[in-house]
Amino acid sequence: MYTALRLQRKLKRELRQGTVRITVVDPEPYMTYQPFLPEAAAGSISPRHVVVPLRRVLPQCQVVIGEVTAIDHGERTATIRTLAAEEAGTADALVAYDELILAPGSISRTLPVPGLADHGIGFKTVEEAIGLRNHVLEQLDIASSTRDPAVRDAALTFVFVGGGYAGVEALAELEDMAGYALRYYHNVTPDDMKWILVEATGKILPEVGPDMGRYAVRELRARNIDVRLDTRLDSCEDRVAVLSDGSRFPTRTLVWTAGVKPHPILAATGLPLNGHGRLACTAALQVDGVPHAWAAGDAAAVPDLTAEAPATPDAPPALCAPNAQHAVRQSKVLAENVAAAVRGGPIVDYAHKYAGSVASLGLHKGVAHVYGRKLKGYPAWFMHRAYHLSRVPTFNRKAKVLAEWTLAGLFKREIVSLGSLENPRAEFALAADTGRHNEAS
């Protein structure tokens, strides 16, 4: 989206003359600003402000809601499965192109853990974030209304697997939100809840450095969050989380955030991939050895020109980390280079020295390691919000997010669960089958 946004500005004259057309293909009609997902799950930001509608911000582009199923770069064609084709049962559409830009991002990386596919909850999309919020509040309702201690214990046990940004921020924000919500439950206390973070390595939040990672562990444990390092999830069959240290936790909530992997479409392109399944790219964001093919973001393995030289000549060069900091900046260079290729101008290399990282640990709590400076607590949390507010696209979105944060500081949190949104026809189906209205039940 960032690349298309800049391209429609750079190629404004050509678009007006009709000599250029920009087609954006995506399964969803919006772009999700993923760093805001934890705050959306906690209710600090409305879900509609976490996403950016493509048709609104890309008025000069042709937006196609569909999924690319195959790419024949030799013929310069992409096969697209659209919603209309699925409804009508017709063949997939074939779209021709001159320049190909691949930026499909990544998907959750799952492991063959027994029971994970049946009971795990992801945290990559706004639907998953809001679904998780509704689910957590629903567990509090279950615990409050049951006399069965086993059901109550399972409802109040929340297991998060993965100690990266997504896992730590989601757990911290939801624990904060649930702790606040309990003031309205007469028979459930914060001590009744069990929040467990499972991490296979010996540290969490490696991006903020070892010192801040250790501080984050201490901060979470001080909130009675059970942080288990060097521990794996072995099974979650029958809604029982079994860990590699022998612990067993009956739970109705298991959130899987243990890493990501490149989008599967990359394997269907026939373009060169590196050992981790990402597109092998040059520093100019071109697919290595393939003219007219470009990539950026999580899908692209781009050499990091600012990194130190390899220790040995045979060592592979350092690559840009697959994170939002690089992706947003790569999109700017990518758009400039594609515009230059269209107009016959020179292309430039992408180079950005990693500035550092910030992470939220709940309301007014955070850690940061930026330009060599280490921050924790409120200053880090404030920097986290300020940085992401500056990066979320469009002034309209920035103003709405800022307004929501301001109002959230003046009024109480909303703690309502809207789980019925996930099955909106359930009530109508009940009425149609039984003839009863909701008021009569």
Coordinates of C-alpha atoms in Angstrom, one line a residue:
M1 CA 0.0 0.0 0.0
Y2 CA 2.8 2.4 0.9
T3 CA 4.5 1.7 -2.5
A4 CA 1.3 2.2 -4.5
L5 CA 0.5 5.4 -2.5
R6 CA 3.9 6.9 -3.5
L7 CA 3.7 5.6 -7.0
Q8 CA 0.4 7.3 -7.7
R9 CA 2.0 10.6 -6.6
K10 CA 5.2 10.1 -8.6
L11 CA 3.4 9.0 -11.7
K12 CA 0.6 11.5 -11.5
R13 CA 1.2 12.9 -15.0
E14 CA 1.3 9.5 -16.6
L15 CA -1.8 8.3 -14.8
R16 CA -3.7 11.4 -15.9
Q17 CA -2.6 10.8 -19.5
G18 CA -3.5 7.1 -19.4
T19 CA -0.1 5.9 -20.3
V20 CA 0.3 4.1 -16.9
R21 CA -2.0 2.0 -14.9
I22 CA -1.4 0.8 -11.3
T23 CA -3.2 -2.4 -10.2
V24 CA -3.2 -3.4 -6.5
V25 CA -4.3 -6.9 -5.7
D26 CA -5.1 -7.9 -2.2
P27 CA -7.4 -10.4 -0.5
E28 CA -8.7 -7.7 1.8
P29 CA -9.9 -4.2 0.9
Y30 CA -7.7 -2.6 3.5
M31 CA -4.2 -2.5 4.9
T32 CA -3.7 -3.5 8.5
Y33 CA -1.3 -1.4 10.6
Q34 CA -0.2 -4.4 12.7
P35 CA 1.7 -2.6 15.5
F36 CA -1.6 -1.3 16.7
L37 CA -3.3 -4.8 16.9
P38 CA -2.4 -5.2 20.7
E39 CA -4.1 -1.8 21.5
A40 CA -7.1 -2.7 19.4
A41 CA -7.4 -6.0 21.3
A42 CA -7.2 -4.0 24.6
G43 CA -9.8 -1.6 23.4
S44 CA -7.5 1.5 23.3
I45 CA -8.1 1.9 19.6
S46 CA -11.2 1.2 17.5
P47 CA -10.7 -1.7 15.0
R48 CA -11.7 0.6 12.1
H49 CA -8.7 2.9 12.9
V50 CA -6.2 0.0 12.8
V51 CA -7.0 -0.5 9.1
V52 CA -6.6 1.8 6.1
P53 CA -9.2 1.4 3.2
L54 CA -7.3 0.9 0.0
R55 CA -9.9 2.4 -2.3
R56 CA -9.9 5.6 -0.2
V57 CA -6.2 6.2 -0.1
L58 CA -5.4 4.8 -3.6
P59 CA -8.0 6.6 -5.8
Q60 CA -5.7 6.6 -8.8
C61 CA -5.1 2.9 -8.6
Q62 CA -7.2 0.0 -9.8
V63 CA -7.9 -2.1 -6.6
V64 CA -8.7 -5.7 -7.2
I65 CA -10.0 -7.7 -4.2
G66 CA -8.7 -11.2 -4.8
E67 CA -5.8 -13.6 -4.3
V68 CA -2.9 -14.2 -6.7
T69 CA -2.7 -17.9 -7.2
A70 CA 0.1 -18.0 -9.8
I71 CA 2.6 -15.8 -11.6
D72 CA 4.2 -16.5 -15.0
H73 CA 6.9 -13.8 -15.2
G74 CA 8.1 -15.1 -18.5
E75 CA 4.7 -14.2 -20.0
R76 CA 4.2 -11.3 -17.6
T77 CA 0.8 -12.5 -16.4
A78 CA -0.7 -13.1 -13.0
T79 CA -3.6 -15.4 -12.2
I80 CA -6.0 -13.9 -9.8
R81 CA -8.9 -15.5 -8.0
T82 CA -11.5 -12.8 -7.3
L83 CA -14.6 -12.8 -5.1
A84 CA -16.8 -12.7 -8.2
A85 CA -15.1 -15.8 -9.7
E86 CA -15.6 -17.7 -6.5
E87 CA -19.3 -16.7 -6.3
A88 CA -20.0 -17.6 -10.0
G89 CA -17.7 -20.6 -10.1
T90 CA -15.9 -19.2 -13.2
A91 CA -12.2 -19.4 -14.1
D92 CA -9.6 -17.2 -12.4
A93 CA -8.8 -13.9 -14.1
L94 CA -5.5 -13.5 -16.0
V95 CA -4.0 -10.0 -15.7
A96 CA -1.0 -8.8 -17.8
Y97 CA 1.7 -6.5 -16.3
D98 CA 4.9 -4.8 -17.3
E99 CA 6.4 -4.3 -13.8
L100 CA 5.7 -6.8 -11.0
I101 CA 5.9 -5.7 -7.3
L102 CA 5.6 -8.4 -4.7
A103 CA 4.9 -7.4 -1.2
P104 CA 2.5 -10.1 0.2
G105 CA 4.1 -9.9 3.7
S106 CA 4.2 -13.0 5.9
I107 CA 1.8 -15.5 7.6
S108 CA 1.9 -17.2 11.0
R109 CA 4.4 -20.0 11.2
T110 CA 2.8 -23.0 12.9
L111 CA 4.4 -26.2 14.1
P112 CA 3.0 -29.8 14.2
V113 CA 1.9 -29.4 17.8
P114 CA -1.0 -31.8 18.6
G115 CA -4.2 -29.8 19.1
L116 CA -2.8 -26.5 17.9
A117 CA -4.9 -26.4 14.7
D118 CA -8.0 -27.1 16.7
H119 CA -7.6 -24.8 19.7
G120 CA -4.9 -22.2 18.8
I121 CA -5.7 -18.5 18.2
G122 CA -3.5 -16.4 15.9
F123 CA -2.6 -12.7 16.2
K124 CA -1.8 -11.4 12.7
T125 CA -5.1 -9.8 11.6
V126 CA -7.5 -7.2 13.1
E127 CA -10.2 -9.9 13.0
E128 CA -8.0 -12.1 15.2
A129 CA -7.3 -9.2 17.6
I130 CA -10.9 -8.3 18.1
G131 CA -11.9 -11.9 18.3
L132 CA -9.3 -12.5 21.0
R133 CA -10.6 -9.5 23.0
N134 CA -14.2 -10.8 22.8
H135 CA -12.9 -14.3 23.8
V136 CA -11.0 -13.1 26.9
L137 CA -14.0 -11.1 28.1
E138 CA -16.2 -14.1 27.5
Q139 CA -14.0 -16.2 29.6
L140 CA -14.5 -13.8 32.5
D141 CA -18.2 -14.2 32.1
I142 CA -17.9 -18.0 32.1
A143 CA -15.7 -17.9 35.2
S144 CA -18.1 -15.5 37.0
S145 CA -21.2 -17.6 36.2
T146 CA -20.0 -21.2 36.9
R147 CA -19.7 -23.2 40.1
D148 CA -17.5 -25.9 38.5
P149 CA -13.9 -25.2 39.7
A150 CA -12.4 -27.0 36.7
V151 CA -14.4 -24.9 34.2
R152 CA -13.5 -21.7 36.1
D153 CA -9.8 -22.5 36.3
A154 CA -9.6 -23.3 32.5
A155 CA -11.5 -20.1 31.7
L156 CA -9.1 -18.0 33.7
T157 CA -5.9 -19.5 32.3
F158 CA -4.5 -17.7 29.3
V159 CA -1.4 -19.2 27.6
F160 CA 0.6 -17.2 25.0
V161 CA 3.3 -19.0 23.0
G162 CA 6.0 -16.8 21.5
G163 CA 8.1 -14.0 23.2
G164 CA 8.4 -11.6 20.3
Y165 CA 6.6 -8.3 19.8
A166 CA 3.2 -9.9 19.0
G167 CA 3.1 -12.3 21.9
V168 CA 4.5 -10.0 24.6
E169 CA 2.5 -6.9 23.6
A170 CA -0.7 -8.9 23.1
L171 CA -0.4 -10.6 26.5
A172 CA 0.6 -7.4 28.3
E173 CA -2.3 -5.3 26.8
L174 CA -4.9 -8.0 27.4
E175 CA -3.8 -8.7 30.9
D176 CA -4.0 -5.0 31.6
M177 CA -7.5 -4.9 30.1
A178 CA -8.7 -8.0 31.9
G179 CA -7.4 -6.7 35.2
Y180 CA -9.4 -3.5 34.7
A181 CA -12.5 -5.4 33.7
L182 CA -12.5 -7.5 36.9
R183 CA -13.5 -4.5 39.0
Y184 CA -17.0 -5.1 37.6
Y185 CA -17.1 -8.8 38.5
H186 CA -18.1 -9.5 42.1
N187 CA -16.7 -13.0 42.4
V188 CA -13.5 -12.9 40.3
T189 CA -10.2 -11.3 41.4
P190 CA -6.9 -10.6 39.5
D191 CA -5.3 -13.4 41.6
D192 CA -7.7 -15.9 40.1
M193 CA -6.3 -15.4 36.6
K194 CA -3.2 -17.2 35.3
W195 CA -1.3 -15.5 32.5
I196 CA 1.5 -17.7 31.0
L197 CA 4.1 -16.7 28.4
V198 CA 5.9 -19.6 26.8
E199 CA 9.2 -18.9 24.9
A200 CA 11.4 -21.5 23.4
T201 CA 14.6 -19.4 23.7
G202 CA 16.2 -17.9 26.8
K203 CA 15.0 -14.3 26.2
I204 CA 12.0 -12.3 25.1
L205 CA 11.9 -9.2 22.9
P206 CA 15.4 -9.8 21.4
E207 CA 15.0 -6.6 19.3
V208 CA 15.2 -4.3 22.3
G209 CA 18.5 -5.8 23.5
P210 CA 19.4 -8.2 26.3
D211 CA 19.2 -5.6 29.1
M212 CA 15.7 -4.4 28.2
G213 CA 14.6 -7.9 27.5
R214 CA 15.5 -8.9 31.1
Y215 CA 13.8 -5.8 32.4
A216 CA 10.6 -6.9 30.4
V217 CA 10.7 -10.3 32.1
R218 CA 11.0 -8.7 35.5
E219 CA 8.2 -6.3 34.8
L220 CA 5.9 -9.1 33.6
R221 CA 6.7 -11.4 36.5
A222 CA 6.0 -8.5 38.9
R223 CA 2.5 -8.5 37.5
N224 CA 2.1 -12.2 38.3
I225 CA 2.6 -13.2 34.7
D226 CA 4.3 -16.6 34.5
V227 CA 7.2 -16.2 32.0
R228 CA 8.7 -19.5 31.1
L229 CA 11.9 -19.3 29.1
D230 CA 13.6 -22.2 27.3
T231 CA 10.2 -23.9 27.2
R232 CA 8.2 -25.3 24.4
L233 CA 4.5 -26.1 23.9
D234 CA 4.4 -29.9 23.3
S235 CA 0.6 -30.4 23.1
C236 CA -2.7 -28.6 23.5
E237 CA -5.1 -31.5 22.9
D238 CA -8.3 -31.6 24.8
R239 CA -7.7 -27.9 25.8
V240 CA -4.8 -28.8 28.0
A241 CA -1.5 -27.0 27.3
V242 CA 1.4 -29.4 28.0
L243 CA 4.8 -27.7 28.2
S244 CA 8.2 -29.2 27.7
D245 CA 9.0 -28.7 31.4
G246 CA 6.2 -31.1 32.3
S247 CA 3.7 -28.5 33.3
R248 CA 0.0 -29.0 32.4
F249 CA -2.5 -26.1 32.2
P250 CA -6.2 -26.7 31.4
T251 CA -7.0 -23.6 29.3
R252 CA -9.7 -22.3 27.0
T253 CA -7.3 -19.7 25.6
L254 CA -4.1 -20.6 23.7
V255 CA -2.6 -17.8 21.6
W256 CA 0.1 -18.7 19.1
T257 CA 2.5 -16.0 18.1
A258 CA 5.7 -18.1 17.6
G259 CA 7.1 -16.5 14.5
V260 CA 6.1 -15.9 10.9
K261 CA 7.0 -17.4 7.5
P262 CA 7.0 -16.0 4.0
H263 CA 3.7 -15.9 2.2
P264 CA 3.1 -19.2 0.2
I265 CA 2.5 -17.3 -3.1
L266 CA 6.3 -16.7 -3.3
A267 CA 6.8 -20.4 -4.0
A268 CA 4.3 -20.3 -6.9
T269 CA 6.1 -17.5 -8.7
G270 CA 9.1 -19.4 -10.0
L271 CA 11.3 -16.5 -8.9
P272 CA 14.6 -17.1 -7.0
L273 CA 14.2 -17.6 -3.3
N274 CA 16.8 -17.7 -0.5
G275 CA 17.1 -20.5 2.0
H276 CA 14.3 -19.2 4.2
G277 CA 11.8 -18.9 1.4
R278 CA 12.1 -15.1 0.8
L279 CA 12.7 -13.5 -2.6
A280 CA 16.4 -13.1 -3.2
C281 CA 16.8 -9.3 -4.0
T282 CA 19.4 -6.8 -4.7
A283 CA 20.0 -3.6 -2.7
A284 CA 17.9 -1.8 -5.3
L285 CA 14.9 -4.0 -4.3
Q286 CA 14.9 -5.9 -7.6
V287 CA 14.5 -9.6 -7.6
D288 CA 18.0 -10.8 -8.2
G289 CA 18.7 -11.6 -11.9
V290 CA 15.0 -11.1 -12.9
P291 CA 14.2 -7.9 -14.9
H292 CA 11.0 -6.0 -14.1
A293 CA 10.4 -7.9 -10.8
W294 CA 10.6 -6.0 -7.5
A295 CA 9.9 -6.9 -3.9
A296 CA 10.0 -5.3 -0.4
G297 CA 9.0 -6.1 3.2
D298 CA 8.8 -9.5 4.8
A299 CA 8.8 -11.2 1.4
A300 CA 12.1 -9.8 0.3
A301 CA 15.7 -10.8 1.4
V302 CA 17.4 -7.4 0.9
P303 CA 21.1 -6.9 1.7
D304 CA 21.7 -4.6 4.6
L305 CA 24.3 -2.1 3.3
T306 CA 24.7 -0.5 6.7
A307 CA 25.7 -3.8 8.5
E308 CA 29.3 -4.7 9.3
A309 CA 31.1 -6.8 6.7
P310 CA 31.0 -10.6 7.2
A311 CA 33.7 -12.0 9.4
T312 CA 34.8 -14.3 6.6
P313 CA 34.6 -14.0 2.8
D314 CA 32.4 -17.1 2.6
A315 CA 29.9 -15.8 5.2
P316 CA 26.5 -14.7 3.7
P317 CA 25.9 -10.9 3.8
A318 CA 23.6 -9.5 6.4
L319 CA 20.0 -9.0 5.4
C320 CA 17.5 -6.4 6.4
A321 CA 15.3 -7.7 9.2
P322 CA 11.7 -8.5 8.1
N323 CA 10.0 -5.8 10.2
A324 CA 7.9 -2.7 9.7
Q325 CA 10.8 -0.3 10.2
H326 CA 12.5 -1.6 7.1
A327 CA 9.3 -2.3 5.1
V328 CA 7.9 1.2 5.3
R329 CA 11.3 2.7 4.3
Q330 CA 11.8 0.2 1.5
S331 CA 8.4 1.1 0.0
K332 CA 9.6 4.7 -0.6
V333 CA 12.8 3.6 -2.4
L334 CA 10.9 0.9 -4.3
A335 CA 8.3 3.4 -5.6
E336 CA 11.1 5.8 -6.6
N337 CA 12.9 3.0 -8.5
V338 CA 9.8 1.7 -10.3
A339 CA 8.9 5.2 -11.3
A340 CA 12.5 5.7 -12.6
A341 CA 12.3 2.4 -14.5
V342 CA 9.1 3.6 -16.2
R343 CA 10.6 6.9 -17.1
G344 CA 14.0 5.6 -17.9
G345 CA 15.9 7.2 -15.0
P346 CA 18.5 5.8 -12.6
I347 CA 17.6 3.5 -9.7
V348 CA 19.2 3.7 -6.3
D349 CA 20.1 1.2 -3.5
Y350 CA 18.2 0.9 -0.2
A351 CA 20.2 1.7 2.9
H352 CA 18.9 2.3 6.4
K353 CA 20.8 1.9 9.6
Y354 CA 18.6 0.1 12.2
A355 CA 17.4 2.7 14.6
G356 CA 16.3 0.4 17.4
S357 CA 13.0 -0.9 18.7
V358 CA 10.2 0.0 21.1
A359 CA 7.6 -2.3 22.7
S360 CA 4.5 -1.7 24.9
L361 CA 4.0 -3.7 28.1
G362 CA 0.5 -2.3 28.7
L363 CA -0.9 1.1 29.6
H364 CA 1.9 3.5 30.6
K365 CA 4.5 0.7 30.5
G366 CA 7.1 -0.2 27.9
V367 CA 10.7 -0.8 26.9
A368 CA 12.8 0.8 24.2
H369 CA 16.3 0.7 22.8
V370 CA 16.7 3.5 20.3
Y371 CA 19.9 4.9 18.9
G372 CA 21.8 3.3 21.7
R373 CA 19.6 4.8 24.4
K374 CA 17.6 2.5 26.8
L375 CA 14.3 3.6 28.1
K376 CA 11.7 1.8 30.3
G377 CA 8.4 2.5 31.9
Y378 CA 6.4 5.6 30.9
P379 CA 9.0 7.2 28.6
A380 CA 9.3 4.0 26.6
W381 CA 5.5 3.7 26.4
F382 CA 5.2 7.3 25.3
M383 CA 7.9 6.8 22.6
H384 CA 6.1 3.6 21.4
R385 CA 2.9 5.6 20.9
A386 CA 4.6 8.6 19.3
Y387 CA 6.6 6.5 16.9
H388 CA 3.7 4.5 15.6
L389 CA 1.4 7.5 15.4
S390 CA 4.0 9.1 13.1
R391 CA 4.1 6.0 10.9
V392 CA 0.4 5.1 10.6
P393 CA -0.6 6.2 7.1
T394 CA -2.8 9.3 6.3
F395 CA -3.4 12.4 8.4
N396 CA -7.0 11.3 8.8
R397 CA -5.9 8.1 10.5
K398 CA -3.4 9.9 12.7
A399 CA -6.0 12.4 13.9
K400 CA -8.6 9.7 14.8
V401 CA -6.0 7.5 16.7
L402 CA -4.8 10.6 18.6
A403 CA -8.4 11.6 19.4
E404 CA -9.1 8.1 20.7
W405 CA -6.1 8.1 22.9
T406 CA -7.0 11.5 24.3
L407 CA -10.6 10.4 25.1
A408 CA -9.4 7.1 26.6
G409 CA -7.3 9.2 29.1
L410 CA -10.4 11.1 30.2
F411 CA -13.0 8.3 30.3
K412 CA -13.3 4.7 31.5
R413 CA -12.5 1.8 29.3
E414 CA -15.2 -0.1 27.4
I415 CA -15.3 -3.7 28.5
V416 CA -18.2 -5.1 26.5
S417 CA -17.7 -8.3 24.6
L418 CA -19.3 -8.4 21.1
G419 CA -18.6 -12.0 20.3
S420 CA -21.9 -12.3 18.4
L421 CA -20.3 -10.2 15.6
E422 CA -18.4 -13.4 14.6
N423 CA -21.8 -15.1 13.9
P424 CA -24.2 -12.3 13.1
R425 CA -27.0 -14.6 11.7
A426 CA -27.2 -16.8 14.8
E427 CA -30.1 -14.8 16.4
F428 CA -32.1 -14.6 13.2
A429 CA -31.5 -18.3 12.5
L430 CA -32.8 -19.1 16.0
A431 CA -35.9 -16.9 15.4
A432 CA -36.5 -18.5 12.0
D433 CA -36.3 -22.0 13.3
T434 CA -38.3 -21.6 16.5
G435 CA -40.5 -18.6 15.9
R436 CA -39.3 -17.0 19.1
H437 CA -38.0 -13.5 19.3
N438 CA -35.0 -12.5 21.4
E439 CA -37.1 -10.7 23.9
A440 CA -39.0 -13.8 24.7
S441 CA -36.0 -15.8 25.6

